[in-house]
Amino acid sequence: MDQRQDSLEGLYRRHGPAVLAYLRARCRDRQAADDLLQDTFVQAADQGEGIAALRSPRAWLIAVARNLSLMLLRRRRPVELADDPPSRPQVAADPRLDQMRQA
């Protein structure tokens, strides 16, 4: 096992449960929280060794998890579609207009 994988695994062991608890409370959907946890640690893996050097890796992981959960919630938010456009108001015919047209 290389050092990068070892440090990522260590991060997961140390901070994964806290990040997962945060996501489950935020999403209230166990499957979505599990998926977001995975996405969070994929982003951590993309950061490489830099994340282990952070002063507070847990804070960084929670921030990533928060951003990912917000994106998910935005995608899930229903979009209200407008009904048919409002029809033109019915205007009563003015008898004077009919007289002018006939003249």
JSON list of C-alpha atoms in Angstrom, two decimals:
[
{"chain": "A", "resi": 1, "resn": "MET", "atom": "CA", "xyz": [0.00, 0.00, 0.00]},
{"chain": "A", "resi": 2, "resn": "ASP", "atom": "CA", "xyz": [1.51, 3.34, -0.97]},
{"chain": "A", "resi": 3, "resn": "GLN", "atom": "CA", "xyz": [1.72, 6.30, 1.38]},
{"chain": "A", "resi": 4, "resn": "ARG", "atom": "CA", "xyz": [-1.02, 8.27, -0.40]},
{"chain": "A", "resi": 5, "resn": "GLN", "atom": "CA", "xyz": [-3.53, 5.43, -0.11]},
{"chain": "A", "resi": 6, "resn": "ASP", "atom": "CA", "xyz": [-2.49, 4.86, 3.51]},
{"chain": "A", "resi": 7, "resn": "SER", "atom": "CA", "xyz": [-3.04, 8.51, 4.41]},
{"chain": "A", "resi": 8, "resn": "LEU", "atom": "CA", "xyz": [-6.43, 8.56, 2.64]},
{"chain": "A", "resi": 9, "resn": "GLU", "atom": "CA", "xyz": [-7.45, 5.39, 4.46]},
{"chain": "A", "resi": 10, "resn": "GLY", "atom": "CA", "xyz": [-6.34, 6.96, 7.74]},
{"chain": "A", "resi": 11, "resn": "LEU", "atom": "CA", "xyz": [-8.39, 10.07, 6.99]},
{"chain": "A", "resi": 12, "resn": "TYR", "atom": "CA", "xyz": [-11.38, 7.90, 6.24]},
{"chain": "A", "resi": 13, "resn": "ARG", "atom": "CA", "xyz": [-11.01, 5.94, 9.46]},
{"chain": "A", "resi": 14, "resn": "ARG", "atom": "CA", "xyz": [-10.55, 9.07, 11.57]},
{"chain": "A", "resi": 15, "resn": "HIS", "atom": "CA", "xyz": [-13.09, 11.40, 9.98]},
{"chain": "A", "resi": 16, "resn": "GLY", "atom": "CA", "xyz": [-15.44, 9.25, 7.89]},
{"chain": "A", "resi": 17, "resn": "PRO", "atom": "CA", "xyz": [-17.91, 8.51, 10.71]},
{"chain": "A", "resi": 18, "resn": "ALA", "atom": "CA", "xyz": [-18.25, 12.22, 11.61]},
{"chain": "A", "resi": 19, "resn": "VAL", "atom": "CA", "xyz": [-18.69, 13.24, 7.97]},
{"chain": "A", "resi": 20, "resn": "LEU", "atom": "CA", "xyz": [-21.27, 10.49, 7.46]},
{"chain": "A", "resi": 21, "resn": "ALA", "atom": "CA", "xyz": [-23.20, 11.54, 10.58]},
{"chain": "A", "resi": 22, "resn": "TYR", "atom": "CA", "xyz": [-23.21, 15.13, 9.30]},
{"chain": "A", "resi": 23, "resn": "LEU", "atom": "CA", "xyz": [-24.47, 14.04, 5.88]},
{"chain": "A", "resi": 24, "resn": "ARG", "atom": "CA", "xyz": [-27.18, 11.78, 7.28]},
{"chain": "A", "resi": 25, "resn": "ALA", "atom": "CA", "xyz": [-28.48, 14.58, 9.48]},
{"chain": "A", "resi": 26, "resn": "ARG", "atom": "CA", "xyz": [-28.38, 17.02, 6.58]},
{"chain": "A", "resi": 27, "resn": "CYS", "atom": "CA", "xyz": [-29.86, 14.80, 3.84]},
{"chain": "A", "resi": 28, "resn": "ARG", "atom": "CA", "xyz": [-32.16, 12.60, 5.91]},
{"chain": "A", "resi": 29, "resn": "ASP", "atom": "CA", "xyz": [-31.60, 9.99, 3.21]},
{"chain": "A", "resi": 30, "resn": "ARG", "atom": "CA", "xyz": [-29.21, 7.20, 4.12]},
{"chain": "A", "resi": 31, "resn": "GLN", "atom": "CA", "xyz": [-28.37, 6.22, 0.53]},
{"chain": "A", "resi": 32, "resn": "ALA", "atom": "CA", "xyz": [-27.74, 9.82, -0.54]},
{"chain": "A", "resi": 33, "resn": "ALA", "atom": "CA", "xyz": [-25.54, 10.36, 2.53]},
{"chain": "A", "resi": 34, "resn": "ASP", "atom": "CA", "xyz": [-23.50, 7.26, 1.70]},
{"chain": "A", "resi": 35, "resn": "ASP", "atom": "CA", "xyz": [-23.06, 8.43, -1.90]},
{"chain": "A", "resi": 36, "resn": "LEU", "atom": "CA", "xyz": [-22.05, 11.92, -0.78]},
{"chain": "A", "resi": 37, "resn": "LEU", "atom": "CA", "xyz": [-19.54, 10.48, 1.68]},
{"chain": "A", "resi": 38, "resn": "GLN", "atom": "CA", "xyz": [-17.96, 8.58, -1.17]},
{"chain": "A", "resi": 39, "resn": "ASP", "atom": "CA", "xyz": [-17.91, 11.72, -3.34]},
{"chain": "A", "resi": 40, "resn": "THR", "atom": "CA", "xyz": [-16.33, 13.68, -0.49]},
{"chain": "A", "resi": 41, "resn": "PHE", "atom": "CA", "xyz": [-13.47, 11.22, -0.18]},
{"chain": "A", "resi": 42, "resn": "VAL", "atom": "CA", "xyz": [-13.03, 11.09, -3.96]},
{"chain": "A", "resi": 43, "resn": "GLN", "atom": "CA", "xyz": [-12.38, 14.83, -3.80]},
{"chain": "A", "resi": 44, "resn": "ALA", "atom": "CA", "xyz": [-10.00, 14.23, -0.91]},
{"chain": "A", "resi": 45, "resn": "ALA", "atom": "CA", "xyz": [-8.13, 11.66, -3.01]},
{"chain": "A", "resi": 46, "resn": "ASP", "atom": "CA", "xyz": [-7.91, 14.20, -5.83]},
{"chain": "A", "resi": 47, "resn": "GLN", "atom": "CA", "xyz": [-6.22, 16.62, -3.42]},
{"chain": "A", "resi": 48, "resn": "GLY", "atom": "CA", "xyz": [-3.42, 14.14, -2.81]},
{"chain": "A", "resi": 49, "resn": "GLU", "atom": "CA", "xyz": [-1.05, 14.66, 0.09]},
{"chain": "A", "resi": 50, "resn": "GLY", "atom": "CA", "xyz": [-2.23, 18.24, 0.60]},
{"chain": "A", "resi": 51, "resn": "ILE", "atom": "CA", "xyz": [-5.26, 17.30, 2.65]},
{"chain": "A", "resi": 52, "resn": "ALA", "atom": "CA", "xyz": [-3.24, 15.43, 5.27]},
{"chain": "A", "resi": 53, "resn": "ALA", "atom": "CA", "xyz": [-1.12, 18.54, 5.73]},
{"chain": "A", "resi": 54, "resn": "LEU", "atom": "CA", "xyz": [-4.14, 20.73, 6.50]},
{"chain": "A", "resi": 55, "resn": "ARG", "atom": "CA", "xyz": [-4.50, 22.07, 9.99]},
{"chain": "A", "resi": 56, "resn": "SER", "atom": "CA", "xyz": [-8.01, 20.64, 10.20]},
{"chain": "A", "resi": 57, "resn": "PRO", "atom": "CA", "xyz": [-8.73, 17.97, 7.60]},
{"chain": "A", "resi": 58, "resn": "ARG", "atom": "CA", "xyz": [-12.10, 17.28, 9.25]},
{"chain": "A", "resi": 59, "resn": "ALA", "atom": "CA", "xyz": [-13.23, 20.87, 8.69]},
{"chain": "A", "resi": 60, "resn": "TRP", "atom": "CA", "xyz": [-12.20, 20.63, 5.04]},
{"chain": "A", "resi": 61, "resn": "LEU", "atom": "CA", "xyz": [-14.05, 17.32, 4.63]},
{"chain": "A", "resi": 62, "resn": "ILE", "atom": "CA", "xyz": [-17.20, 18.71, 6.27]},
{"chain": "A", "resi": 63, "resn": "ALA", "atom": "CA", "xyz": [-17.05, 21.78, 4.00]},
{"chain": "A", "resi": 64, "resn": "VAL", "atom": "CA", "xyz": [-16.77, 19.56, 0.92]},
{"chain": "A", "resi": 65, "resn": "ALA", "atom": "CA", "xyz": [-19.62, 17.39, 2.20]},
{"chain": "A", "resi": 66, "resn": "ARG", "atom": "CA", "xyz": [-21.76, 20.48, 2.83]},
{"chain": "A", "resi": 67, "resn": "ASN", "atom": "CA", "xyz": [-21.15, 21.80, -0.69]},
{"chain": "A", "resi": 68, "resn": "LEU", "atom": "CA", "xyz": [-21.92, 18.44, -2.26]},
{"chain": "A", "resi": 69, "resn": "SER", "atom": "CA", "xyz": [-25.13, 18.11, -0.23]},
{"chain": "A", "resi": 70, "resn": "LEU", "atom": "CA", "xyz": [-26.23, 21.60, -1.25]},
{"chain": "A", "resi": 71, "resn": "MET", "atom": "CA", "xyz": [-25.71, 20.72, -4.91]},
{"chain": "A", "resi": 72, "resn": "LEU", "atom": "CA", "xyz": [-27.77, 17.56, -4.43]},
{"chain": "A", "resi": 73, "resn": "LEU", "atom": "CA", "xyz": [-30.58, 19.44, -2.69]},
{"chain": "A", "resi": 74, "resn": "ARG", "atom": "CA", "xyz": [-30.67, 22.03, -5.47]},
{"chain": "A", "resi": 75, "resn": "ARG", "atom": "CA", "xyz": [-30.96, 19.30, -8.09]},
{"chain": "A", "resi": 76, "resn": "ARG", "atom": "CA", "xyz": [-33.78, 17.65, -6.16]},
{"chain": "A", "resi": 77, "resn": "ARG", "atom": "CA", "xyz": [-35.75, 20.85, -5.61]},
{"chain": "A", "resi": 78, "resn": "PRO", "atom": "CA", "xyz": [-38.91, 20.69, -7.69]},
{"chain": "A", "resi": 79, "resn": "VAL", "atom": "CA", "xyz": [-39.25, 23.33, -10.33]},
{"chain": "A", "resi": 80, "resn": "GLU", "atom": "CA", "xyz": [-42.68, 24.84, -10.58]},
{"chain": "A", "resi": 81, "resn": "LEU", "atom": "CA", "xyz": [-43.83, 25.09, -14.13]},
{"chain": "A", "resi": 82, "resn": "ALA", "atom": "CA", "xyz": [-46.24, 27.81, -15.09]},
{"chain": "A", "resi": 83, "resn": "ASP", "atom": "CA", "xyz": [-49.70, 26.77, -16.12]},
{"chain": "A", "resi": 84, "resn": "ASP", "atom": "CA", "xyz": [-51.02, 27.88, -19.46]},
{"chain": "A", "resi": 85, "resn": "PRO", "atom": "CA", "xyz": [-50.35, 31.56, -20.01]},
{"chain": "A", "resi": 86, "resn": "PRO", "atom": "CA", "xyz": [-53.11, 33.78, -18.73]},
{"chain": "A", "resi": 87, "resn": "SER", "atom": "CA", "xyz": [-55.76, 34.40, -21.32]},
{"chain": "A", "resi": 88, "resn": "ARG", "atom": "CA", "xyz": [-56.63, 37.88, -22.43]},
{"chain": "A", "resi": 89, "resn": "PRO", "atom": "CA", "xyz": [-59.41, 39.41, -20.44]},
{"chain": "A", "resi": 90, "resn": "GLN", "atom": "CA", "xyz": [-62.74, 39.34, -22.23]},
{"chain": "A", "resi": 91, "resn": "VAL", "atom": "CA", "xyz": [-63.71, 42.85, -23.20]},
{"chain": "A", "resi": 92, "resn": "ALA", "atom": "CA", "xyz": [-67.35, 43.60, -23.76]},
{"chain": "A", "resi": 93, "resn": "ALA", "atom": "CA", "xyz": [-68.03, 44.81, -27.26]},
{"chain": "A", "resi": 94, "resn": "ASP", "atom": "CA", "xyz": [-68.70, 48.52, -27.43]},
{"chain": "A", "resi": 95, "resn": "PRO", "atom": "CA", "xyz": [-71.73, 49.19, -29.67]},
{"chain": "A", "resi": 96, "resn": "ARG", "atom": "CA", "xyz": [-70.18, 52.52, -30.78]},
{"chain": "A", "resi": 97, "resn": "LEU", "atom": "CA", "xyz": [-67.26, 50.62, -32.33]},
{"chain": "A", "resi": 98, "resn": "ASP", "atom": "CA", "xyz": [-69.68, 48.52, -34.39]},
{"chain": "A", "resi": 99, "resn": "GLN", "atom": "CA", "xyz": [-71.41, 51.70, -35.59]},
{"chain": "A", "resi": 100, "resn": "MET", "atom": "CA", "xyz": [-68.09, 53.26, -36.59]},
{"chain": "A", "resi": 101, "resn": "ARG", "atom": "CA", "xyz": [-67.09, 50.14, -38.51]},
{"chain": "A", "resi": 102, "resn": "GLN", "atom": "CA", "xyz": [-70.35, 50.13, -40.44]},
{"chain": "A", "resi": 103, "resn": "ALA", "atom": "CA", "xyz": [-70.13, 53.81, -41.39]}
]
